[in-house]
């Protein structure tokens, strides 16, 4: 079963706008990660946030984590057409040796 | 450093056949994980190998198996293929310092079509 559930399933915005994606999970975690996948290709790691962190930045990306609500959000600021991709959150289920991925948010950035 | 490589990239098989997919991790990475991605089920964990040992296995039938070699390269095998096995199979490697998986680096995947 899926650990992470992303919301929304699909998001369409204009270039320059901000995009926010949310992820909820069910069990305790050591860390939560976000990945990007361009159409039918391998996943690219974006950012990792540990359970004792609340917010993390990387370039135009901002990730927040609320362990009390078991949720995370990914914000992409000043989006570009090249940001068009599917975005997945992944959790480690309390330190197990496997990552469990959600079904992803499909982001379309229109030029 | 070279990234994760997977061979072959595309494969067409017929029902009942078997298939072997190969993954070469990033040099120095000891953990290799395999995932199946389909439009309906999304990304599903198959198994993870660390130092030639399978540490974790997902909810897949015994037709799905894998192994890891001493150089960390990994193979997965699917026997008696079914139409539902058509998917993108992704391999990911990780440093797994202290045995813990954190960032995973994915290969481009092998797209398998079963006719």
mmCIF file with all atom_site columns, C-alpha atoms in Angstrom:
data_model
loop_
_atom_site.group_PDB
_atom_site.id
_atom_site.type_symbol
_atom_site.label_atom_id
_atom_site.label_alt_id
_atom_site.label_comp_id
_atom_site.label_asym_id
_atom_site.label_entity_id
_atom_site.label_seq_id
_atom_site.pdbx_PDB_ins_code
_atom_site.Cartn_x
_atom_site.Cartn_y
_atom_site.Cartn_z
_atom_site.occupancy
_atom_site.B_iso_or_equiv
_atom_site.pdbx_formal_charge
_atom_site.auth_seq_id
_atom_site.auth_comp_id
_atom_site.auth_asym_id
_atom_site.auth_atom_id
_atom_site.pdbx_PDB_model_num
ATOM 1   C CA . UNK A 1 1   ? 0.000  0.000   0.000   1.00 0.00 ? 1   UNK A CA 1
ATOM 2   C CA . UNK A 1 2   ? 1.116  3.580   -0.570  1.00 0.00 ? 2   UNK A CA 1
ATOM 3   C CA . UNK A 1 3   ? 2.599  5.379   2.419   1.00 0.00 ? 3   UNK A CA 1
ATOM 4   C CA . UNK A 1 4   ? 2.595  8.853   0.917   1.00 0.00 ? 4   UNK A CA 1
ATOM 5   C CA . UNK A 1 5   ? -0.405 10.383  -0.744  1.00 0.00 ? 5   UNK A CA 1
ATOM 6   C CA . UNK A 1 6   ? 0.138  13.509  -2.805  1.00 0.00 ? 6   UNK A CA 1
ATOM 7   C CA . UNK A 1 7   ? -2.419 16.187  -3.298  1.00 0.00 ? 7   UNK A CA 1
ATOM 8   C CA . UNK A 1 8   ? -3.474 17.408  -5.801  1.00 0.00 ? 8   UNK A CA 1
ATOM 9   C CA . UNK A 1 9   ? -3.127 14.610  -8.336  1.00 0.00 ? 9   UNK A CA 1
ATOM 10  C CA . UNK A 1 10  ? -2.707 17.159  -11.113 1.00 0.00 ? 10  UNK A CA 1
ATOM 11  C CA . UNK A 1 11  ? -1.855 20.850  -11.141 1.00 0.00 ? 11  UNK A CA 1
ATOM 12  C CA . UNK A 1 12  ? -1.710 23.250  -14.079 1.00 0.00 ? 12  UNK A CA 1
ATOM 13  C CA . UNK A 1 13  ? -0.245 26.737  -13.677 1.00 0.00 ? 13  UNK A CA 1
ATOM 14  C CA . UNK A 1 14  ? 1.306  29.540  -15.718 1.00 0.00 ? 14  UNK A CA 1
ATOM 15  C CA . UNK A 1 15  ? 5.013  30.196  -15.898 1.00 0.00 ? 15  UNK A CA 1
ATOM 16  C CA . UNK A 1 16  ? 6.104  32.472  -13.075 1.00 0.00 ? 16  UNK A CA 1
ATOM 17  C CA . UNK A 1 17  ? 3.443  31.281  -10.650 1.00 0.00 ? 17  UNK A CA 1
ATOM 18  C CA . UNK A 1 18  ? 4.166  29.241  -7.537  1.00 0.00 ? 18  UNK A CA 1
ATOM 19  C CA . UNK A 1 19  ? 3.215  25.572  -7.312  1.00 0.00 ? 19  UNK A CA 1
ATOM 20  C CA . UNK A 1 20  ? 2.382  23.861  -4.032  1.00 0.00 ? 20  UNK A CA 1
ATOM 21  C CA . UNK A 1 21  ? 2.069  20.111  -3.630  1.00 0.00 ? 21  UNK A CA 1
ATOM 22  C CA . UNK A 1 22  ? 1.152  18.279  -0.465  1.00 0.00 ? 22  UNK A CA 1
ATOM 23  C CA . UNK A 1 23  ? 1.971  14.845  0.853   1.00 0.00 ? 23  UNK A CA 1
ATOM 24  C CA . UNK A 1 24  ? 0.451  12.918  3.731   1.00 0.00 ? 24  UNK A CA 1
ATOM 25  C CA . UNK A 1 25  ? 1.811  9.728   5.253   1.00 0.00 ? 25  UNK A CA 1
ATOM 26  C CA . UNK A 1 26  ? 0.667  7.207   7.825   1.00 0.00 ? 26  UNK A CA 1
ATOM 27  C CA . UNK A 1 27  ? 3.507  5.893   9.990   1.00 0.00 ? 27  UNK A CA 1
ATOM 28  C CA . UNK A 1 28  ? 6.453  7.407   11.823  1.00 0.00 ? 28  UNK A CA 1
ATOM 29  C CA . UNK A 1 29  ? 9.391  8.361   9.639   1.00 0.00 ? 29  UNK A CA 1
ATOM 30  C CA . UNK A 1 30  ? 13.065 9.228   9.908   1.00 0.00 ? 30  UNK A CA 1
ATOM 31  C CA . UNK A 1 31  ? 13.007 11.347  6.791   1.00 0.00 ? 31  UNK A CA 1
ATOM 32  C CA . UNK A 1 32  ? 10.824 12.374  3.882   1.00 0.00 ? 32  UNK A CA 1
ATOM 33  C CA . UNK A 1 33  ? 12.074 12.985  0.385   1.00 0.00 ? 33  UNK A CA 1
ATOM 34  C CA . UNK A 1 34  ? 10.751 14.569  -2.770  1.00 0.00 ? 34  UNK A CA 1
ATOM 35  C CA . UNK A 1 35  ? 11.582 13.311  -6.240  1.00 0.00 ? 35  UNK A CA 1
ATOM 36  C CA . UNK A 1 36  ? 10.797 14.547  -9.733  1.00 0.00 ? 36  UNK A CA 1
ATOM 37  C CA . UNK A 1 37  ? 10.121 12.398  -12.772 1.00 0.00 ? 37  UNK A CA 1
ATOM 38  C CA . UNK A 1 38  ? 10.033 13.679  -16.297 1.00 0.00 ? 38  UNK A CA 1
ATOM 39  C CA . UNK A 1 39  ? 7.702  11.749  -18.563 1.00 0.00 ? 39  UNK A CA 1
ATOM 40  C CA . UNK A 1 40  ? 8.504  8.042   -18.373 1.00 0.00 ? 40  UNK A CA 1
ATOM 41  C CA . UNK A 1 41  ? 12.073 8.493   -17.178 1.00 0.00 ? 41  UNK A CA 1
ATOM 42  C CA . UNK A 1 42  ? 13.976 7.817   -13.981 1.00 0.00 ? 42  UNK A CA 1
ATOM 43  C CA . UNK A 1 43  ? 13.389 9.790   -10.817 1.00 0.00 ? 43  UNK A CA 1
ATOM 44  C CA . UNK A 1 44  ? 15.607 12.665  -9.745  1.00 0.00 ? 44  UNK A CA 1
ATOM 45  C CA . UNK A 1 45  ? 16.124 13.403  -6.071  1.00 0.00 ? 45  UNK A CA 1
ATOM 46  C CA . UNK A 1 46  ? 15.135 16.958  -5.121  1.00 0.00 ? 46  UNK A CA 1
ATOM 47  C CA . UNK A 1 47  ? 15.371 17.324  -1.382  1.00 0.00 ? 47  UNK A CA 1
ATOM 48  C CA . UNK A 1 48  ? 15.427 15.341  1.862   1.00 0.00 ? 48  UNK A CA 1
ATOM 49  C CA . UNK A 1 49  ? 14.011 16.611  5.134   1.00 0.00 ? 49  UNK A CA 1
ATOM 50  C CA . UNK A 1 50  ? 14.598 14.804  8.403   1.00 0.00 ? 50  UNK A CA 1
ATOM 51  C CA . UNK A 1 51  ? 11.920 14.227  11.004  1.00 0.00 ? 51  UNK A CA 1
ATOM 52  C CA . UNK A 1 52  ? 13.507 16.772  13.369  1.00 0.00 ? 52  UNK A CA 1
ATOM 53  C CA . UNK A 1 53  ? 13.468 19.509  10.712  1.00 0.00 ? 53  UNK A CA 1
ATOM 54  C CA . UNK A 1 54  ? 10.496 21.719  9.961   1.00 0.00 ? 54  UNK A CA 1
ATOM 55  C CA . UNK A 1 55  ? 11.577 23.519  6.801   1.00 0.00 ? 55  UNK A CA 1
ATOM 56  C CA . UNK A 1 56  ? 14.254 23.214  4.183   1.00 0.00 ? 56  UNK A CA 1
ATOM 57  C CA . UNK A 1 57  ? 15.202 25.229  1.117   1.00 0.00 ? 57  UNK A CA 1
ATOM 58  C CA . UNK A 1 58  ? 17.047 24.350  -2.056  1.00 0.00 ? 58  UNK A CA 1
ATOM 59  C CA . UNK A 1 59  ? 17.105 26.967  -4.794  1.00 0.00 ? 59  UNK A CA 1
ATOM 60  C CA . UNK A 1 60  ? 13.486 27.597  -5.809  1.00 0.00 ? 60  UNK A CA 1
ATOM 61  C CA . UNK A 1 61  ? 12.272 24.679  -3.698  1.00 0.00 ? 61  UNK A CA 1
ATOM 62  C CA . UNK A 1 62  ? 10.894 24.954  -0.180  1.00 0.00 ? 62  UNK A CA 1
ATOM 63  C CA . UNK A 1 63  ? 9.823  21.891  1.757   1.00 0.00 ? 63  UNK A CA 1
ATOM 64  C CA . UNK A 1 64  ? 7.992  21.860  5.064   1.00 0.00 ? 64  UNK A CA 1
ATOM 65  C CA . UNK A 1 65  ? 7.342  18.931  7.360   1.00 0.00 ? 65  UNK A CA 1
ATOM 66  C CA . UNK A 1 66  ? 4.732  18.654  10.085  1.00 0.00 ? 66  UNK A CA 1
ATOM 67  C CA . UNK A 1 67  ? 5.235  15.356  11.887  1.00 0.00 ? 67  UNK A CA 1
ATOM 68  C CA . UNK A 1 68  ? 2.255  15.967  14.184  1.00 0.00 ? 68  UNK A CA 1
ATOM 69  C CA . UNK A 1 69  ? -0.013 16.061  11.132  1.00 0.00 ? 69  UNK A CA 1
ATOM 70  C CA . UNK A 1 70  ? 2.077  13.543  9.213   1.00 0.00 ? 70  UNK A CA 1
ATOM 71  C CA . UNK A 1 71  ? 2.238  15.861  6.240   1.00 0.00 ? 71  UNK A CA 1
ATOM 72  C CA . UNK A 1 72  ? 4.718  17.698  4.049   1.00 0.00 ? 72  UNK A CA 1
ATOM 73  C CA . UNK A 1 73  ? 4.487  20.311  1.352   1.00 0.00 ? 73  UNK A CA 1
ATOM 74  C CA . UNK A 1 74  ? 6.696  21.159  -1.596  1.00 0.00 ? 74  UNK A CA 1
ATOM 75  C CA . UNK A 1 75  ? 6.639  24.704  -2.906  1.00 0.00 ? 75  UNK A CA 1
ATOM 76  C CA . UNK A 1 76  ? 8.221  25.575  -6.244  1.00 0.00 ? 76  UNK A CA 1
ATOM 77  C CA . UNK A 1 77  ? 8.536  29.318  -6.650  1.00 0.00 ? 77  UNK A CA 1
ATOM 78  C CA . UNK A 1 78  ? 8.619  31.225  -9.939  1.00 0.00 ? 78  UNK A CA 1
ATOM 79  C CA . UNK A 1 79  ? 7.865  28.084  -11.913 1.00 0.00 ? 79  UNK A CA 1
ATOM 80  C CA . UNK A 1 80  ? 9.257  27.464  -15.381 1.00 0.00 ? 80  UNK A CA 1
ATOM 81  C CA . UNK A 1 81  ? 8.065  25.324  -18.268 1.00 0.00 ? 81  UNK A CA 1
ATOM 82  C CA . UNK A 1 82  ? 11.004 23.003  -17.511 1.00 0.00 ? 82  UNK A CA 1
ATOM 83  C CA . UNK A 1 83  ? 9.438  22.238  -14.109 1.00 0.00 ? 83  UNK A CA 1
ATOM 84  C CA . UNK A 1 84  ? 6.709  20.291  -15.910 1.00 0.00 ? 84  UNK A CA 1
ATOM 85  C CA . UNK A 1 85  ? 6.989  16.790  -14.437 1.00 0.00 ? 85  UNK A CA 1
ATOM 86  C CA . UNK A 1 86  ? 5.490  14.441  -11.875 1.00 0.00 ? 86  UNK A CA 1
ATOM 87  C CA . UNK A 1 87  ? 6.527  14.991  -8.270  1.00 0.00 ? 87  UNK A CA 1
ATOM 88  C CA . UNK A 1 88  ? 6.612  12.208  -5.681  1.00 0.00 ? 88  UNK A CA 1
ATOM 89  C CA . UNK A 1 89  ? 7.116  12.162  -1.961  1.00 0.00 ? 89  UNK A CA 1
ATOM 90  C CA . UNK A 1 90  ? 8.799  9.146   -0.414  1.00 0.00 ? 90  UNK A CA 1
ATOM 91  C CA . UNK A 1 91  ? 9.098  8.058   3.183   1.00 0.00 ? 91  UNK A CA 1
ATOM 92  C CA . UNK A 1 92  ? 11.260 5.497   4.936   1.00 0.00 ? 92  UNK A CA 1
ATOM 93  C CA . UNK A 1 93  ? 8.603  4.073   7.249   1.00 0.00 ? 93  UNK A CA 1
ATOM 94  C CA . UNK A 1 94  ? 10.505 4.620   10.469  1.00 0.00 ? 94  UNK A CA 1
ATOM 95  C CA . UNK A 1 95  ? 13.908 3.640   9.201   1.00 0.00 ? 95  UNK A CA 1
ATOM 96  C CA . UNK A 1 96  ? 13.188 0.524   7.225   1.00 0.00 ? 96  UNK A CA 1
ATOM 97  C CA . UNK A 1 97  ? 15.419 -0.250  4.309   1.00 0.00 ? 97  UNK A CA 1
ATOM 98  C CA . UNK A 1 98  ? 12.831 0.671   1.718   1.00 0.00 ? 98  UNK A CA 1
ATOM 99  C CA . UNK A 1 99  ? 11.283 3.885   0.478   1.00 0.00 ? 99  UNK A CA 1
ATOM 100 C CA . UNK A 1 100 ? 7.549  4.024   -0.049  1.00 0.00 ? 100 UNK A CA 1
ATOM 101 C CA . UNK A 1 101 ? 6.350  6.427   -2.721  1.00 0.00 ? 101 UNK A CA 1
ATOM 102 C CA . UNK A 1 102 ? 3.050  8.165   -3.170  1.00 0.00 ? 102 UNK A CA 1
ATOM 103 C CA . UNK A 1 103 ? 1.220  8.247   -6.497  1.00 0.00 ? 103 UNK A CA 1
ATOM 104 C CA . UNK A 1 104 ? 2.543  11.684  -7.343  1.00 0.00 ? 104 UNK A CA 1
ATOM 105 C CA . UNK A 1 105 ? 1.358  15.091  -8.453  1.00 0.00 ? 105 UNK A CA 1
ATOM 106 C CA . UNK A 1 106 ? 1.514  15.813  -12.171 1.00 0.00 ? 106 UNK A CA 1
ATOM 107 C CA . UNK A 1 107 ? 2.554  19.440  -12.595 1.00 0.00 ? 107 UNK A CA 1
ATOM 108 C CA . UNK A 1 108 ? 2.113  21.252  -15.897 1.00 0.00 ? 108 UNK A CA 1
ATOM 109 C CA . UNK A 1 109 ? 3.648  24.693  -16.267 1.00 0.00 ? 109 UNK A CA 1
ATOM 110 C CA . UNK A 1 110 ? 2.287  26.537  -19.279 1.00 0.00 ? 110 UNK A CA 1
ATOM 111 C CA . UNK A 1 111 ? 4.600  29.016  -21.025 1.00 0.00 ? 111 UNK A CA 1
ATOM 112 C CA . UNK B 2 1   ? 30.943 9.517   -11.449 1.00 0.00 ? 1   UNK B CA 1
ATOM 113 C CA . UNK B 2 2   ? 28.778 7.590   -13.834 1.00 0.00 ? 2   UNK B CA 1
ATOM 114 C CA . UNK B 2 3   ? 25.128 7.354   -12.878 1.00 0.00 ? 3   UNK B CA 1
ATOM 115 C CA . UNK B 2 4   ? 22.999 4.282   -12.421 1.00 0.00 ? 4   UNK B CA 1
ATOM 116 C CA . UNK B 2 5   ? 22.730 2.314   -15.624 1.00 0.00 ? 5   UNK B CA 1
ATOM 117 C CA . UNK B 2 6   ? 20.058 -0.176  -16.574 1.00 0.00 ? 6   UNK B CA 1
ATOM 118 C CA . UNK B 2 7   ? 19.991 -2.621  -19.450 1.00 0.00 ? 7   UNK B CA 1
ATOM 119 C CA . UNK B 2 8   ? 18.175 -3.184  -21.625 1.00 0.00 ? 8   UNK B CA 1
ATOM 120 C CA . UNK B 2 9   ? 16.193 0.053   -21.932 1.00 0.00 ? 9   UNK B CA 1
ATOM 121 C CA . UNK B 2 10  ? 13.292 -1.512  -23.798 1.00 0.00 ? 10  UNK B CA 1
ATOM 122 C CA . UNK B 2 11  ? 12.092 -5.067  -23.986 1.00 0.00 ? 11  UNK B CA 1
ATOM 123 C CA . UNK B 2 12  ? 9.189  -6.854  -25.619 1.00 0.00 ? 12  UNK B CA 1
ATOM 124 C CA . UNK B 2 13  ? 8.285  -10.329 -24.431 1.00 0.00 ? 13  UNK B CA 1
ATOM 125 C CA . UNK B 2 14  ? 5.336  -12.661 -24.756 1.00 0.00 ? 14  UNK B CA 1
ATOM 126 C CA . UNK B 2 15  ? 3.280  -14.215 -21.987 1.00 0.00 ? 15  UNK B CA 1
ATOM 127 C CA . UNK B 2 16  ? 4.941  -17.170 -20.324 1.00 0.00 ? 16  UNK B CA 1
ATOM 128 C CA . UNK B 2 17  ? 8.481  -16.084 -21.132 1.00 0.00 ? 17  UNK B CA 1
ATOM 129 C CA . UNK B 2 18  ? 10.995 -14.997 -18.548 1.00 0.00 ? 18  UNK B CA 1
ATOM 130 C CA . UNK B 2 19  ? 13.119 -11.870 -18.462 1.00 0.00 ? 19  UNK B CA 1
ATOM 131 C CA . UNK B 2 20  ? 16.270 -10.665 -16.713 1.00 0.00 ? 20  UNK B CA 1
ATOM 132 C CA . UNK B 2 21  ? 16.968 -6.990  -16.141 1.00 0.00 ? 21  UNK B CA 1
ATOM 133 C CA . UNK B 2 22  ? 20.322 -5.607  -15.111 1.00 0.00 ? 22  UNK B CA 1
ATOM 134 C CA . UNK B 2 23  ? 21.339 -2.640  -12.983 1.00 0.00 ? 23  UNK B CA 1
ATOM 135 C CA . UNK B 2 24  ? 24.779 -1.174  -12.352 1.00 0.00 ? 24  UNK B CA 1
ATOM 136 C CA . UNK B 2 25  ? 24.804 1.168   -9.354  1.00 0.00 ? 25  UNK B CA 1
ATOM 137 C CA . UNK B 2 26  ? 26.911 4.241   -8.843  1.00 0.00 ? 26  UNK B CA 1
ATOM 138 C CA . UNK B 2 27  ? 30.443 3.249   -7.885  1.00 0.00 ? 27  UNK B CA 1
ATOM 139 C CA . UNK B 2 28  ? 30.692 2.837   -4.119  1.00 0.00 ? 28  UNK B CA 1
ATOM 140 C CA . UNK B 2 29  ? 26.971 2.396   -3.555  1.00 0.00 ? 29  UNK B CA 1
ATOM 141 C CA . UNK B 2 30  ? 26.170 -0.824  -1.714  1.00 0.00 ? 30  UNK B CA 1
ATOM 142 C CA . UNK B 2 31  ? 22.382 -0.714  -1.718  1.00 0.00 ? 31  UNK B CA 1
ATOM 143 C CA . UNK B 2 32  ? 20.291 -1.408  -4.793  1.00 0.00 ? 32  UNK B CA 1
ATOM 144 C CA . UNK B 2 33  ? 16.514 -1.205  -4.823  1.00 0.00 ? 33  UNK B CA 1
ATOM 145 C CA . UNK B 2 34  ? 14.064 -2.180  -7.542  1.00 0.00 ? 34  UNK B CA 1
ATOM 146 C CA . UNK B 2 35  ? 10.679 -0.628  -8.238  1.00 0.00 ? 35  UNK B CA 1
ATOM 147 C CA . UNK B 2 36  ? 7.852  -1.346  -10.638 1.00 0.00 ? 36  UNK B CA 1
ATOM 148 C CA . UNK B 2 37  ? 5.958  1.628   -12.012 1.00 0.00 ? 37  UNK B CA 1
ATOM 149 C CA . UNK B 2 38  ? 2.579  1.305   -13.713 1.00 0.00 ? 38  UNK B CA 1
ATOM 150 C CA . UNK B 2 39  ? -0.091 3.928   -14.423 1.00 0.00 ? 39  UNK B CA 1
ATOM 151 C CA . UNK B 2 40  ? -2.564 2.142   -12.170 1.00 0.00 ? 40  UNK B CA 1
ATOM 152 C CA . UNK B 2 41  ? -0.442 1.201   -9.160  1.00 0.00 ? 41  UNK B CA 1
ATOM 153 C CA . UNK B 2 42  ? 2.231  3.875   -9.310  1.00 0.00 ? 42  UNK B CA 1
ATOM 154 C CA . UNK B 2 43  ? 5.696  3.157   -7.925  1.00 0.00 ? 43  UNK B CA 1
ATOM 155 C CA . UNK B 2 44  ? 5.795  -0.077  -6.007  1.00 0.00 ? 44  UNK B CA 1
ATOM 156 C CA . UNK B 2 45  ? 8.796  -1.408  -4.128  1.00 0.00 ? 45  UNK B CA 1
ATOM 157 C CA . UNK B 2 46  ? 10.016 -4.809  -5.301  1.00 0.00 ? 46  UNK B CA 1
ATOM 158 C CA . UNK B 2 47  ? 13.106 -5.534  -3.206  1.00 0.00 ? 47  UNK B CA 1
ATOM 159 C CA . UNK B 2 48  ? 16.318 -4.078  -1.859  1.00 0.00 ? 48  UNK B CA 1
ATOM 160 C CA . UNK B 2 49  ? 19.768 -5.621  -1.729  1.00 0.00 ? 49  UNK B CA 1
ATOM 161 C CA . UNK B 2 50  ? 22.636 -4.596  0.462   1.00 0.00 ? 50  UNK B CA 1
ATOM 162 C CA . UNK B 2 51  ? 26.004 -6.322  0.319   1.00 0.00 ? 51  UNK B CA 1
ATOM 163 C CA . UNK B 2 52  ? 24.575 -9.222  -1.693  1.00 0.00 ? 52  UNK B CA 1
ATOM 164 C CA . UNK B 2 53  ? 21.742 -9.839  0.812   1.00 0.00 ? 53  UNK B CA 1
ATOM 165 C CA . UNK B 2 54  ? 18.075 -9.164  0.231   1.00 0.00 ? 54  UNK B CA 1
ATOM 166 C CA . UNK B 2 55  ? 17.035 -6.993  3.170   1.00 0.00 ? 55  UNK B CA 1
ATOM 167 C CA . UNK B 2 56  ? 13.490 -6.179  2.229   1.00 0.00 ? 56  UNK B CA 1
ATOM 168 C CA . UNK B 2 57  ? 10.881 -7.422  -0.179  1.00 0.00 ? 57  UNK B CA 1
ATOM 169 C CA . UNK B 2 58  ? 7.638  -5.887  -1.410  1.00 0.00 ? 58  UNK B CA 1
ATOM 170 C CA . UNK B 2 59  ? 4.324  -7.609  -1.988  1.00 0.00 ? 59  UNK B CA 1
ATOM 171 C CA . UNK B 2 60  ? 5.044  -9.306  -5.262  1.00 0.00 ? 60  UNK B CA 1
ATOM 172 C CA . UNK B 2 61  ? 4.644  -12.970 -6.179  1.00 0.00 ? 61  UNK B CA 1
ATOM 173 C CA . UNK B 2 62  ? 7.573  -15.343 -6.175  1.00 0.00 ? 62  UNK B CA 1
ATOM 174 C CA . UNK B 2 63  ? 7.865  -14.968 -9.953  1.00 0.00 ? 63  UNK B CA 1
ATOM 175 C CA . UNK B 2 64  ? 9.803  -11.813 -9.175  1.00 0.00 ? 64  UNK B CA 1
ATOM 176 C CA . UNK B 2 65  ? 13.295 -12.451 -7.881  1.00 0.00 ? 65  UNK B CA 1
ATOM 177 C CA . UNK B 2 66  ? 16.602 -10.724 -7.768  1.00 0.00 ? 66  UNK B CA 1
ATOM 178 C CA . UNK B 2 67  ? 20.185 -10.938 -6.718  1.00 0.00 ? 67  UNK B CA 1
ATOM 179 C CA . UNK B 2 68  ? 23.198 -8.769  -6.121  1.00 0.00 ? 68  UNK B CA 1
ATOM 180 C CA . UNK B 2 69  ? 26.758 -9.553  -7.009  1.00 0.00 ? 69  UNK B CA 1
ATOM 181 C CA . UNK B 2 70  ? 29.932 -8.788  -5.083  1.00 0.00 ? 70  UNK B CA 1
ATOM 182 C CA . UNK B 2 71  ? 30.519 -5.687  -7.230  1.00 0.00 ? 71  UNK B CA 1
ATOM 183 C CA . UNK B 2 72  ? 27.049 -4.430  -6.190  1.00 0.00 ? 72  UNK B CA 1
ATOM 184 C CA . UNK B 2 73  ? 25.586 -4.931  -9.648  1.00 0.00 ? 73  UNK B CA 1
ATOM 185 C CA . UNK B 2 74  ? 22.093 -6.348  -9.447  1.00 0.00 ? 74  UNK B CA 1
ATOM 186 C CA . UNK B 2 75  ? 19.750 -8.330  -11.608 1.00 0.00 ? 75  UNK B CA 1
ATOM 187 C CA . UNK B 2 76  ? 16.059 -8.960  -11.327 1.00 0.00 ? 76  UNK B CA 1
ATOM 188 C CA . UNK B 2 77  ? 14.237 -11.802 -12.974 1.00 0.00 ? 77  UNK B CA 1
ATOM 189 C CA . UNK B 2 78  ? 10.589 -12.244 -13.770 1.00 0.00 ? 78  UNK B CA 1
ATOM 190 C CA . UNK B 2 79  ? 9.466  -15.723 -14.745 1.00 0.00 ? 79  UNK B CA 1
ATOM 191 C CA . UNK B 2 80  ? 6.252  -16.801 -16.466 1.00 0.00 ? 80  UNK B CA 1
ATOM 192 C CA . UNK B 2 81  ? 5.459  -13.291 -17.624 1.00 0.00 ? 81  UNK B CA 1
ATOM 193 C CA . UNK B 2 82  ? 1.901  -12.010 -17.471 1.00 0.00 ? 82  UNK B CA 1
ATOM 194 C CA . UNK B 2 83  ? 0.315  -9.104  -19.333 1.00 0.00 ? 83  UNK B CA 1
ATOM 195 C CA . UNK B 2 84  ? 0.126  -7.193  -16.043 1.00 0.00 ? 84  UNK B CA 1
ATOM 196 C CA . UNK B 2 85  ? 3.903  -7.270  -15.728 1.00 0.00 ? 85  UNK B CA 1
ATOM 197 C CA . UNK B 2 86  ? 4.131  -4.634  -18.452 1.00 0.00 ? 86  UNK B CA 1
ATOM 198 C CA . UNK B 2 87  ? 5.699  -1.691  -16.656 1.00 0.00 ? 87  UNK B CA 1
ATOM 199 C CA . UNK B 2 88  ? 8.669  0.566   -16.208 1.00 0.00 ? 88  UNK B CA 1
ATOM 200 C CA . UNK B 2 89  ? 11.179 -1.152  -13.934 1.00 0.00 ? 89  UNK B CA 1
ATOM 201 C CA . UNK B 2 90  ? 13.387 1.255   -12.063 1.00 0.00 ? 90  UNK B CA 1
ATOM 202 C CA . UNK B 2 91  ? 16.581 0.530   -10.232 1.00 0.00 ? 91  UNK B CA 1
ATOM 203 C CA . UNK B 2 92  ? 17.995 2.874   -7.597  1.00 0.00 ? 92  UNK B CA 1
ATOM 204 C CA . UNK B 2 93  ? 21.257 2.849   -5.719  1.00 0.00 ? 93  UNK B CA 1
ATOM 205 C CA . UNK B 2 94  ? 22.179 4.392   -2.402  1.00 0.00 ? 94  UNK B CA 1
ATOM 206 C CA . UNK B 2 95  ? 25.313 4.813   -0.320  1.00 0.00 ? 95  UNK B CA 1
ATOM 207 C CA . UNK B 2 96  ? 23.414 3.388   2.651   1.00 0.00 ? 96  UNK B CA 1
ATOM 208 C CA . UNK B 2 97  ? 25.937 4.653   5.192   1.00 0.00 ? 97  UNK B CA 1
ATOM 209 C CA . UNK B 2 98  ? 25.536 2.606   8.339   1.00 0.00 ? 98  UNK B CA 1
ATOM 210 C CA . UNK B 2 99  ? 23.014 0.533   6.419   1.00 0.00 ? 99  UNK B CA 1
ATOM 211 C CA . UNK B 2 100 ? 20.465 3.338   6.330   1.00 0.00 ? 100 UNK B CA 1
ATOM 212 C CA . UNK B 2 101 ? 18.981 4.321   3.002   1.00 0.00 ? 101 UNK B CA 1
ATOM 213 C CA . UNK B 2 102 ? 18.615 8.011   2.375   1.00 0.00 ? 102 UNK B CA 1
ATOM 214 C CA . UNK B 2 103 ? 18.943 9.598   -1.024  1.00 0.00 ? 103 UNK B CA 1
ATOM 215 C CA . UNK B 2 104 ? 18.366 7.138   -3.839  1.00 0.00 ? 104 UNK B CA 1
ATOM 216 C CA . UNK B 2 105 ? 19.767 7.667   -7.311  1.00 0.00 ? 105 UNK B CA 1
ATOM 217 C CA . UNK B 2 106 ? 17.624 6.230   -10.043 1.00 0.00 ? 106 UNK B CA 1
ATOM 218 C CA . UNK B 2 107 ? 18.499 4.756   -13.378 1.00 0.00 ? 107 UNK B CA 1
ATOM 219 C CA . UNK B 2 108 ? 16.521 5.547   -16.539 1.00 0.00 ? 108 UNK B CA 1
ATOM 220 C CA . UNK B 2 109 ? 14.492 2.368   -16.226 1.00 0.00 ? 109 UNK B CA 1
ATOM 221 C CA . UNK B 2 110 ? 13.716 -0.620  -18.397 1.00 0.00 ? 110 UNK B CA 1
ATOM 222 C CA . UNK B 2 111 ? 10.378 -0.475  -20.148 1.00 0.00 ? 111 UNK B CA 1
ATOM 223 C CA . UNK B 2 112 ? 8.949  -3.981  -20.441 1.00 0.00 ? 112 UNK B CA 1
ATOM 224 C CA . UNK B 2 113 ? 6.025  -4.761  -22.685 1.00 0.00 ? 113 UNK B CA 1
ATOM 225 C CA . UNK B 2 114 ? 4.421  -8.178  -22.400 1.00 0.00 ? 114 UNK B CA 1
ATOM 226 C CA . UNK B 2 115 ? 2.261  -9.246  -25.353 1.00 0.00 ? 115 UNK B CA 1
#
